[in-house]
Coordinates of C-alpha atoms and ligand atoms in Angstrom, one line a residue:
X23 CA 75.5 128.4 95.2
X24 CA 77.2 126.9 92.3
X25 CA 76.2 123.6 91.2
X26 CA 79.3 121.1 91.5
X27 CA 80.0 118.9 89.3
X28 CA 81.7 116.2 91.8
X29 CA 79.6 115.7 94.7
X30 CA 83.3 115.7 96.5
X31 CA 81.7 113.6 99.9
X32 CA 80.1 111.2 97.8
X33 CA 82.7 108.5 97.4
X34 CA 83.5 108.8 101.1
X35 CA 80.1 108.7 102.3
X36 CA 79.1 106.0 100.2
X37 CA 81.0 104.2 102.3
X38 CA 79.2 104.4 105.0
X39 CA 81.2 106.7 107.4
X40 CA 79.9 109.4 109.8
X41 CA 79.6 113.3 109.1
X42 CA 82.2 114.0 111.0
X43 CA 85.1 112.3 109.6
X44 CA 83.7 113.4 105.6
X45 CA 83.7 116.8 106.9
X46 CA 87.7 116.0 108.3
X47 CA 88.5 114.5 104.4
X48 CA 86.8 117.5 103.1
X49 CA 89.4 120.1 104.9
X50 CA 92.1 118.0 104.0
X51 CA 91.0 118.1 100.7
X52 CA 90.5 114.4 100.0
X53 CA 88.3 113.7 96.6
X54 CA 87.3 110.0 96.5
X55 CA 88.4 106.7 98.3
X56 CA 91.6 105.3 96.7
X57 CA 90.6 102.0 95.9
X58 CA 92.1 100.3 98.9
X59 CA 90.0 102.5 100.6
X60 CA 87.1 102.1 98.4
X61 CA 87.5 97.5 99.3
X62 CA 88.4 97.6 103.0
X63 CA 86.2 100.6 104.7
X64 CA 82.9 99.1 104.3
X65 CA 83.9 95.8 105.9
X66 CA 85.6 97.5 108.5
X67 CA 83.3 99.9 109.3
X68 CA 81.0 96.7 109.6
X69 CA 83.9 94.9 111.6
X70 CA 85.2 92.1 110.0
X71 CA 88.3 91.1 110.0
X72 CA 91.1 92.1 107.0
X73 CA 94.5 91.1 105.4
X74 CA 95.3 93.7 102.8
X75 CA 97.8 93.7 100.6
X76 CA 99.1 97.4 100.3
X77 CA 102.3 98.9 99.9
X78 CA 102.8 102.8 101.5
X79 CA 101.1 104.9 98.9
X80 CA 98.2 103.4 98.6
X81 CA 96.1 105.5 101.4
X82 CA 96.1 102.4 103.0
X83 CA 96.6 103.7 107.1
X84 CA 93.0 105.7 106.4
X85 CA 91.9 102.8 105.0
X86 CA 92.2 101.4 108.7
X87 CA 92.2 104.5 110.5
X88 CA 88.7 106.1 109.4
X89 CA 87.1 102.5 110.5
X90 CA 88.8 102.6 114.0
X91 CA 87.9 106.4 114.6
X92 CA 84.1 105.2 113.4
X93 CA 83.7 103.0 116.1
X94 CA 85.4 105.3 118.9
X95 CA 82.3 107.3 118.5
X96 CA 80.2 104.5 118.6
X97 CA 81.2 103.8 121.6
X98 CA 84.2 105.6 123.5
X99 CA 85.6 103.8 126.6
X100 CA 86.9 106.5 129.5
X101 CA 90.1 104.2 130.5
X102 CA 92.3 101.7 128.1
X103 CA 92.8 102.2 124.5
X104 CA 90.5 101.2 122.2
X105 CA 92.9 100.5 119.3
X106 CA 96.0 99.3 119.2
X107 CA 98.0 100.1 116.0
X108 CA 101.7 98.4 115.8
X109 CA 103.9 99.3 113.2
X110 CA 107.6 98.9 112.8
X111 CA 108.8 101.7 112.9
X112 CA 109.7 105.4 115.1
X113 CA 108.8 107.2 111.7
X114 CA 105.9 105.4 110.7
X115 CA 104.7 105.3 114.5
X116 CA 104.6 109.3 114.4
X117 CA 103.1 109.4 111.0
X118 CA 100.2 107.0 111.6
X119 CA 99.4 108.8 114.8
X120 CA 99.8 112.3 112.9
X121 CA 97.4 110.8 110.2
X122 CA 94.5 109.8 112.9
X123 CA 94.9 112.6 114.3
X124 CA 94.2 114.9 111.6
X125 CA 91.5 112.5 110.7
X126 CA 90.0 112.7 114.3
X127 CA 90.7 116.2 115.2
X128 CA 86.6 117.1 115.5
X129 CA 86.1 114.0 117.7
X130 CA 89.0 114.9 120.2
X131 CA 90.9 111.6 119.8
X132 CA 93.5 111.1 121.6
X133 CA 96.4 109.5 120.0
X134 CA 99.4 108.6 121.3
X135 CA 102.7 107.1 119.1
X136 CA 105.4 105.1 121.9
X137 CA 108.4 103.6 120.5
X138 CA 111.8 103.3 121.9
X139 CA 114.4 106.4 121.9
X140 CA 111.4 108.1 123.5
X141 CA 111.3 109.5 127.2
X142 CA 109.1 107.1 128.4
X143 CA 107.8 109.7 131.0
X144 CA 106.2 111.6 128.9
X145 CA 104.1 108.7 127.5
X146 CA 103.5 107.0 131.0
X147 CA 101.5 110.9 131.7
X148 CA 99.8 110.5 128.5
X149 CA 98.7 106.8 129.2
X150 CA 97.5 108.0 133.1
X151 CA 95.5 110.9 131.5
X152 CA 93.5 108.0 129.2
X153 CA 93.9 107.6 125.3
X154 CA 92.0 106.3 122.7
X155 CA 94.5 105.1 120.3
X156 CA 98.0 103.7 120.9
X157 CA 100.4 103.7 117.7
X158 CA 103.7 102.2 119.0
X159 CA 106.4 99.7 117.6
X160 CA 106.1 96.0 118.9
X161 CA 109.0 96.3 121.7
X162 CA 108.0 99.2 123.9
X163 CA 104.1 98.4 123.3
X164 CA 105.6 95.1 125.1
X165 CA 107.6 96.9 127.4
X166 CA 104.5 99.0 128.6
X167 CA 102.3 95.7 129.1
X168 CA 104.8 94.7 131.2
X169 CA 105.1 97.7 133.2
X170 CA 101.5 97.3 133.8
X171 CA 101.4 100.8 132.2
X172 CA 99.0 100.0 129.8
X173 CA 96.4 97.8 130.3
X174 CA 94.8 95.7 126.3
X175 CA 91.5 94.9 127.8
X176 CA 89.8 98.0 126.1
X177 CA 90.9 97.1 123.1
X178 CA 88.5 96.4 120.5
X179 CA 90.8 96.5 117.3
X180 CA 94.5 95.9 116.8
X181 CA 96.0 96.8 113.3
X182 CA 99.3 95.5 112.4
X183 CA 100.9 97.8 109.5
X184 CA 104.1 97.0 107.4
X185 CA 103.2 93.2 109.2
X186 CA 106.2 91.8 106.3
X187 CA 108.6 94.3 107.3
X188 CA 107.8 94.1 111.6
X189 CA 108.2 90.0 110.8
X190 CA 111.3 90.7 108.7
X191 CA 112.7 93.3 112.2
X192 CA 112.5 90.1 114.6
X193 CA 108.8 91.1 116.2
X194 CA 107.4 87.9 115.6
X195 CA 106.8 87.4 119.2
X196 CA 106.7 90.2 120.7
X197 CA 103.7 90.5 118.1
X198 CA 102.1 87.4 119.0
X199 CA 102.6 88.2 123.4
X200 CA 101.0 91.6 122.7
X201 CA 97.9 89.8 120.9
X202 CA 97.3 87.4 123.6
X203 CA 96.9 90.7 125.9
X204 CA 94.1 92.1 123.8
X205 CA 90.4 90.6 124.1
X206 CA 90.3 87.5 121.9
X207 CA 86.4 89.4 120.9
X208 CA 88.6 91.9 119.0
X209 CA 88.6 93.1 115.9
X210 CA 92.2 92.4 114.0
X211 CA 92.9 94.1 110.6
X212 CA 96.8 93.5 109.0
X213 CA 98.2 95.3 106.4
X214 CA 101.7 94.2 104.7
X215 CA 103.0 95.3 101.1
X216 CA 104.1 91.3 100.3
X217 CA 102.5 87.8 101.6
X218 CA 105.1 85.4 102.5
X219 CA 103.7 82.5 104.1
X220 CA 104.6 84.0 107.6
X221 CA 102.2 86.5 107.1
X222 CA 99.9 83.8 106.5
X223 CA 100.4 82.3 109.4
X224 CA 99.5 84.4 111.4
X225 CA 96.6 85.7 109.5
X226 CA 95.2 82.0 109.7
X227 CA 95.7 81.8 113.6
X228 CA 94.5 85.0 114.8
X229 CA 92.6 87.1 112.6
X230 CA 88.8 85.4 112.1
X231 CA 87.1 84.8 108.8
X232 CA 89.0 88.0 107.1
X233 CA 87.8 89.5 104.0
X234 CA 90.9 89.5 101.7
X235 CA 92.0 92.3 99.4
X236 CA 95.1 92.6 96.8
X237 CA 96.0 95.7 94.8
X238 CA 97.1 95.4 91.3
X239 CA 97.4 92.3 89.8
X240 CA 95.6 92.8 86.5
X241 CA 98.2 93.2 84.1
X242 CA 97.4 95.7 81.1
X243 CA 97.3 94.9 77.6
X244 CA 100.0 96.1 76.1
X245 CA 98.1 98.1 73.7
X246 CA 96.2 99.7 75.8
X247 CA 99.5 101.8 77.2
X248 CA 100.8 104.6 75.3
X249 CA 104.0 105.3 73.8
X250 CA 105.7 108.0 76.5
X251 CA 108.7 108.4 78.3
X252 CA 108.1 107.5 81.8
X253 CA 110.9 108.6 84.1
X254 CA 110.7 108.9 88.3
X255 CA 113.2 111.0 90.5
X256 CA 113.4 110.0 94.2
X257 CA 113.1 113.3 96.4
X258 CA 112.4 113.5 100.2
X259 CA 108.9 115.6 100.7
X260 CA 110.8 118.3 102.0
X261 CA 112.1 118.9 98.9
X262 CA 109.3 118.0 96.1
X263 CA 107.8 121.4 95.4
X264 CA 111.6 122.5 94.3
X265 CA 112.2 119.4 92.8
X266 CA 110.1 119.7 90.5
X267 CA 110.1 123.3 89.6
X268 CA 113.4 122.2 88.6
X269 CA 112.2 119.9 86.3
X270 CA 109.8 121.8 84.8
X271 CA 112.8 123.8 84.1
X272 CA 114.8 121.4 81.8
X273 CA 111.9 119.9 80.4
X274 CA 110.0 122.9 79.6
X275 CA 106.8 121.3 78.5
X276 CA 104.7 123.0 76.3
X277 CA 101.6 122.2 78.0
X278 CA 101.5 119.6 80.8
X279 CA 99.1 118.3 83.4
X280 CA 100.8 117.9 87.0
X281 CA 98.9 115.4 89.1
X282 CA 98.0 115.8 93.1
X283 CA 96.6 114.0 95.4
X284 CA 94.6 116.6 96.9
X285 CA 93.4 120.2 96.9
X286 CA 95.7 121.4 99.4
X287 CA 98.4 120.2 97.4
X288 CA 96.7 121.2 94.7
X289 CA 96.4 125.0 95.8
X290 CA 100.1 124.7 97.5
X291 CA 101.8 123.7 93.8
X292 CA 99.7 126.1 92.2
X293 CA 101.2 128.8 93.8
X294 CA 104.5 127.4 94.0
X295 CA 104.8 127.5 90.2
X296 CA 103.3 130.2 89.3
X297 CA 105.7 132.0 91.5
X298 CA 108.7 130.3 89.5
X299 CA 107.5 131.5 86.8
X300 CA 104.9 129.4 85.8
X301 CA 101.6 130.4 83.9
X302 CA 100.0 127.6 86.3
X303 CA 96.4 126.6 86.7
X304 CA 94.7 125.2 89.4
X305 CA 91.5 122.1 88.6
X306 CA 89.8 120.2 91.3
X307 CA 86.7 119.4 92.3
X308 CA 85.6 121.8 94.8
X309 CA 85.6 124.8 91.5
X310 CA 81.8 124.9 89.0
X311 CA 81.6 123.4 85.8
X312 CA 82.5 126.9 84.5
X313 CA 85.2 127.8 86.5
X314 CA 86.6 124.5 85.0
X315 CA 85.9 125.0 81.7
X316 CA 87.5 128.4 82.0
X317 CA 90.9 127.0 83.2
X318 CA 90.6 124.3 80.1
X319 CA 90.1 127.2 77.5
X320 CA 92.6 129.0 78.8
X321 CA 94.7 125.7 78.5
X322 CA 93.9 125.1 74.5
X323 CA 94.6 129.1 74.0
X324 CA 98.1 128.3 75.3
X325 CA 97.8 131.0 77.9
X326 CA 98.1 128.8 80.2
X327 CA 101.2 126.1 80.3
X328 CA 100.6 123.9 83.0
X329 CA 97.1 122.6 84.8
X330 CA 97.8 121.5 88.5
X331 CA 94.8 119.0 89.0
X332 CA 93.3 115.9 90.8
X333 CA 92.9 113.1 89.4
X334 CA 88.6 114.2 90.1
X335 CA 88.9 117.3 88.3
X336 CA 90.8 115.4 85.6
X337 CA 88.4 112.8 84.7
X338 CA 86.6 113.3 81.2
X339 CA 89.2 116.2 80.1
X340 CA 91.1 115.7 76.4
X341 CA 93.5 117.9 76.3
X342 CA 95.5 117.5 71.8
X343 CA 98.7 119.3 73.1
X344 CA 99.5 117.5 76.1
X345 CA 103.0 116.6 76.4
X346 CA 103.9 115.7 80.0
X347 CA 101.7 114.3 82.6
X348 CA 103.9 115.0 85.7
X349 CA 102.7 113.2 89.3
X350 CA 103.8 115.3 92.1
X351 CA 103.6 111.9 94.1
X352 CA 102.9 108.6 93.3
X353 CA 99.3 107.7 92.6
X354 CA 97.6 105.6 95.0
X355 CA 97.0 102.8 92.9
X356 CA 98.2 101.3 90.1
X357 CA 96.3 102.0 87.7
X358 CA 95.3 105.6 88.4
X359 CA 99.0 105.7 87.4
X360 CA 97.7 104.0 83.9
X361 CA 94.8 106.4 84.0
X362 CA 96.6 109.4 84.0
X363 CA 99.7 108.5 81.3
X364 CA 97.3 107.7 78.8
X365 CA 96.2 111.6 78.1
X366 CA 99.7 111.9 77.0
X367 CA 101.5 110.2 73.5
X368 CA 97.9 110.7 71.6
X369 CA 97.9 110.1 68.1
X370 CA 101.4 109.0 67.9
X371 CA 102.6 112.0 69.3
X372 CA 106.1 112.3 71.8
X373 CA 104.6 112.5 75.5
X374 CA 106.3 111.8 79.0
X375 CA 105.2 110.7 81.7
X376 CA 107.1 111.7 85.3
X377 CA 106.6 110.3 88.8
X378 CA 108.0 111.5 92.1
X379 CA 108.5 109.6 94.8
X380 CA 109.1 109.4 97.9
X381 CA 111.9 106.9 99.4
X382 CA 109.3 104.8 101.1
X383 CA 107.2 104.9 97.8
X384 CA 110.0 103.3 95.3
X385 CA 108.0 99.8 95.9
X386 CA 104.7 101.4 94.5
X387 CA 107.2 102.2 91.4
X388 CA 108.4 99.0 90.8
X389 CA 103.9 97.8 91.6
X390 CA 103.2 99.9 88.1
X391 CA 106.4 98.1 86.2
X392 CA 105.0 95.1 86.9
X393 CA 101.6 95.9 86.3
X394 CA 102.7 97.8 82.6
X395 CA 105.5 95.6 82.1
X396 CA 107.2 98.9 80.6
X397 CA 110.5 100.4 82.8
X398 CA 110.2 103.7 84.7
X399 CA 113.4 105.1 84.2
X400 CA 114.7 106.7 87.7
X401 CA 116.7 110.1 87.0
X402 CA 118.7 111.8 89.0
X403 CA 117.3 115.4 89.8
X404 CA 118.8 118.4 87.9
X405 CA 121.8 119.9 88.9
X406 CA 122.2 123.8 90.0
X407 CA 125.0 123.5 86.9
X408 CA 122.8 121.4 85.0
X409 CA 120.1 124.1 85.6
X410 CA 122.3 126.9 84.4
X411 CA 123.5 125.2 81.4
X412 CA 119.8 124.9 80.2
X413 CA 119.0 128.2 81.3
X414 CA 121.7 129.7 79.0
X415 CA 120.3 127.6 76.2
X416 CA 116.8 129.2 76.6
X417 CA 117.9 132.5 76.1
X418 CA 120.5 131.6 73.0
X419 CA 117.0 130.2 71.8
X420 CA 114.9 132.8 72.5
X421 CA 117.6 135.2 70.9
X422 CA 118.1 133.3 67.6
X423 CA 114.5 133.5 67.6
X424 CA 114.3 137.0 67.9
X425 CA 117.3 137.1 64.9
X426 CA 115.1 135.0 62.4
X427 CA 112.1 136.1 62.9
X428 CA 111.6 140.0 64.5
X429 CA 111.8 143.5 63.2
X430 CA 114.5 144.2 64.8
X431 CA 114.9 148.0 63.1
X432 CA 113.3 150.3 65.6
X433 CA 115.9 149.1 68.0
X434 CA 118.9 150.7 65.8
X435 CA 119.0 154.1 67.3
X436 CA 119.9 152.5 71.0
X437 CA 122.6 150.2 69.1
X438 CA 123.7 153.8 66.9
X439 CA 123.6 155.8 70.0
X440 CA 125.6 153.1 72.0
X441 CA 128.5 152.2 69.3
X442 CA 130.7 155.3 69.6
X443 CA 131.5 154.2 72.9
X444 CA 131.3 150.7 73.2
X445 CA 132.2 147.5 71.2
X446 CA 129.0 146.0 69.2
X447 CA 130.5 142.5 70.7
X448 CA 129.9 143.9 74.6
X449 CA 126.6 145.9 73.5
X450 CA 125.5 142.3 72.7
X451 CA 126.3 140.2 75.7
X452 CA 125.0 143.2 78.4
X453 CA 121.9 142.6 76.2
X454 CA 122.1 138.5 76.6
X455 CA 122.9 139.4 80.4
X456 CA 119.8 141.7 80.6
X457 CA 117.4 139.3 78.7
X458 CA 118.3 136.0 80.9
X459 CA 117.9 138.1 83.8
X460 CA 114.8 139.3 82.5
X461 CA 113.5 135.7 82.0
X462 CA 114.9 134.5 85.5
X463 CA 117.5 132.7 84.5
X464 CA 120.2 134.1 87.4
X465 CA 117.5 132.6 89.8
X466 CA 119.6 131.3 93.0
X467 CA 119.2 127.8 93.8
X468 CA 120.5 125.5 96.5
X469 CA 121.5 121.8 95.6
X470 CA 118.3 119.4 96.4
X471 CA 120.0 116.0 98.0
X472 CA 119.9 112.8 97.2
X473 CA 117.6 111.2 99.7
X474 CA 119.6 108.6 101.8
X475 CA 117.3 105.5 100.9
X476 CA 116.9 103.7 105.1
X477 CA 114.8 100.7 104.3
X478 CA 111.5 102.4 105.0
X479 CA 113.1 105.2 106.8
X480 CA 114.0 103.5 109.8
X481 CA 115.7 105.0 112.5
X482 CA 118.4 106.8 111.5
X483 CA 119.6 107.3 115.1
X484 CA 119.8 103.8 115.6
X485 CA 122.3 103.1 113.3
X486 CA 126.3 102.4 113.4
X487 CA 128.6 103.4 110.7
X488 CA 131.8 101.1 110.1
X489 CA 133.1 103.5 107.7
X490 CA 130.5 107.2 108.1
X491 CA 130.4 109.2 105.1
X492 CA 130.1 106.5 102.1
X493 CA 126.9 105.1 103.5
X494 CA 125.1 107.8 104.2
X495 CA 125.4 108.6 100.5
X496 CA 123.5 105.2 99.7
X497 CA 124.8 102.3 97.5
X498 CA 127.0 103.4 94.5
X499 CA 126.5 101.7 91.1
X500 CA 128.0 97.9 91.2
X501 CA 127.0 97.6 95.0
X502 CA 124.5 96.2 96.6
X503 CA 122.9 96.5 99.9
X504 CA 121.6 94.0 101.9
X505 CA 119.6 94.0 104.7
X506 CA 120.3 91.0 107.8
X507 CA 117.3 90.9 109.7
X508 CA 119.7 90.7 113.0
X509 CA 120.9 93.7 114.9
X510 CA 122.3 95.4 118.0
X511 CA 120.3 93.3 120.3
X512 CA 120.5 89.9 119.2
X513 CA 124.6 91.2 120.1
X514 CA 125.8 91.7 116.3
X515 CA 129.2 93.9 116.0
X516 CA 130.5 94.5 112.5
X517 CA 133.4 91.8 113.0
X518 CA 130.2 89.2 113.4
X519 CA 128.8 90.2 109.7
X520 CA 132.1 90.4 108.7
X521 CA 132.9 87.2 109.6
X522 CA 130.1 85.3 108.2
X523 CA 130.2 86.7 105.1
X524 CA 133.2 86.3 104.5
X525 CA 133.9 82.9 106.1
X526 CA 129.8 81.1 104.3
X527 CA 130.2 83.3 101.0
X528 CA 133.7 83.8 100.6
X529 CA 134.1 87.1 99.9
X530 CA 136.9 88.7 100.5
X531 CA 136.7 91.1 104.0
X532 CA 138.1 94.2 102.0
X533 CA 135.3 93.7 99.1
X534 CA 132.2 94.1 102.2
X535 CA 131.8 98.0 101.9
X536 CA 130.1 100.0 104.9
X537 CA 127.9 98.5 107.6
X538 CA 125.4 99.6 109.8
X539 CA 123.8 98.3 112.9
X540 CA 120.9 99.2 114.2
X541 CA 118.5 97.8 117.3
X542 CA 116.8 95.2 114.8
X543 CA 118.4 94.9 111.7
X544 CA 121.8 95.5 109.7
X545 CA 122.8 96.8 106.6
X546 CA 125.6 95.6 104.4
X547 CA 127.3 97.0 101.4
X548 CA 128.8 94.0 98.9
X549 CA 129.3 93.9 95.2
X550 CA 126.8 93.4 93.2
X551 CA 128.1 91.2 91.1
X552 CA 127.9 88.4 94.8
X553 CA 124.9 89.7 96.2
X554 CA 123.1 86.9 95.3
X555 CA 125.8 84.5 96.2
X556 CA 126.0 86.2 99.6
X557 CA 122.2 85.8 99.9
X558 CA 122.4 82.4 99.3
X559 CA 124.5 81.4 101.4
X560 CA 123.2 83.1 104.0
X561 CA 120.3 81.0 103.7
X562 CA 122.3 77.9 104.8
X563 CA 124.0 79.6 108.0
X564 CA 123.7 81.4 111.3
X565 CA 125.1 84.3 112.4
X566 CA 125.3 84.2 116.2
X567 CA 123.2 81.5 116.7
X568 CA 120.3 82.5 114.5
X569 CA 119.0 82.3 111.1
X570 CA 118.0 86.5 110.0
X571 CA 116.4 87.1 107.0
X572 CA 118.6 88.3 104.6
X573 CA 117.6 89.9 101.4
X574 CA 118.5 92.8 99.1
X575 CA 117.6 96.3 100.5
X576 CA 114.5 96.8 99.1
X577 CA 114.2 100.2 98.5
X578 CA 118.0 101.1 97.4
X579 CA 118.0 103.1 94.1
Ligands
AMP20 P1 99.2 105.8 103.0 O1 99.3 104.7 101.2 O2 98.5 105.9 104.0 O3 100.8 106.0 103.5 O4 99.4 107.1 102.3 C1 99.7 107.6 101.3 C2 99.2 109.4 101.4 O5 98.1 109.7 100.6 C3 99.2 110.0 102.3 O6 100.0 111.5 102.6 C4 97.3 110.7 102.7 O7 97.4 111.8 103.2 C5 96.9 110.4 100.8 N1 95.8 109.9 101.0 C6 95.0 108.8 101.7 N2 94.1 108.9 101.2 C7 93.7 110.1 100.3 C8 92.3 110.3 99.3 N3 91.5 109.4 99.6 N4 92.8 111.3 98.8 C9 93.7 111.6 98.5 N5 94.9 112.1 99.4 C10 95.1 110.9 100.4

């Protein structure tokens, strides 16, 4: 057997996780724990309570899910769930339960997402059959408790995920009521992207001696960072591969590394890029040193232009000629980003660092900017027209290079045999067309949609929209989108919001743009110059007798 340079399970095994879970992680292609997992898993496995400051993209889901699963193996109950995860939105409920299912597949773990809007019958059946982990939004979980269809007396671990979002959406009371139904001996875990005093207060009241974890606090010294152009594209997960291909077409890197999170992703991206005509090679921790050396040799010799790698595999890798580092997704910690981009822009050479982020991951981009003190410019994906123009440019450049350097004499017979019948200019045009097509320049492409950026991808179906189309394109430049932590459940109608904003902040109601009202929150577009004034005014006033959180929408571009 090959000696593997990376003991792929070592990182996770060192955290005290059981063999069944380590196997699941290896199968998923996870090579090493992310920083938050590194810090959170050991105390959670040991049974401590924990408060973690971590945003989407840090690997926080596995950080709490793996210890929960480990606990299930240790002592399974046949009746009620042993773990309850509370999340703010239905999307997150689905995502987290899928993650728990994937990590716990070999263990036969029964996990159930419960959220409003889903037929309750199906949830009831599953609950009656028995579940190990319930992942739900507070409102629906409380419904089940009140109907006596969910019994929390066997719960050993409660996780509050994205606690700040849950509070902003008005779930504070529901959370308190749910916690009161769980045994006082439970383990409680709280993850939140921000730590406002209200979160601290929940932690103080409901957690016992929690371990505290904060990510990405150390600023980077200016000299540590290379001078590279840093940019990011926000794309939905489904379009990420297509977006990557398009960006590479336009950037035309001489040599680039594309960083992925898992081995699976490395293989999939390599395949996609090769299908697009690139010479891409995979580099991951499952390969032997020998294989790695060969790949590196081909990159140095220029017969490979793209390396697709995990962090582990790229460690210690030093390639002089790298022009681009591309992050296929936001790295799991700001520090990892700094590490990655350190590979370009060596010795005063120009370099680019490009990051693809899902709408939900934009907060991580901000955390990286804070750490580095440098800006990451949000770019628009190249359109089909941009691509066509770029490909024609590539064709032109290749022709120019050939005219300048190639010996073309031997093709003269072809030309001569055609000039009797055709015009030289037309012959040239036909040759250009053939070259262009041969280089894949006429490939059909569809436009990649700009993602709608709801705050944390909240339930799009719950939305009302005052001006239909406009709101779905995301705010225009010069328009700020404000989050109001109050929605349909509090009886809010568009006119209430317009009335409050116009009345309290002195805005003309015509200046108020699209309004979306969901069950628990609303989004209102106002002119950017007035945004701060509106926020300040709302802090002094009430809407339908309440004083909701009003702030800028976090995930707006
Ligand atoms: P989260 O921050 O929990 O939303 O996770 C972000 C993404 O990272 C998810 O797609 C996970 O599947 C992935 N992920 C989590 N932990 C790891 C790890 N240790 N190695 C590679 N990918 C991971």
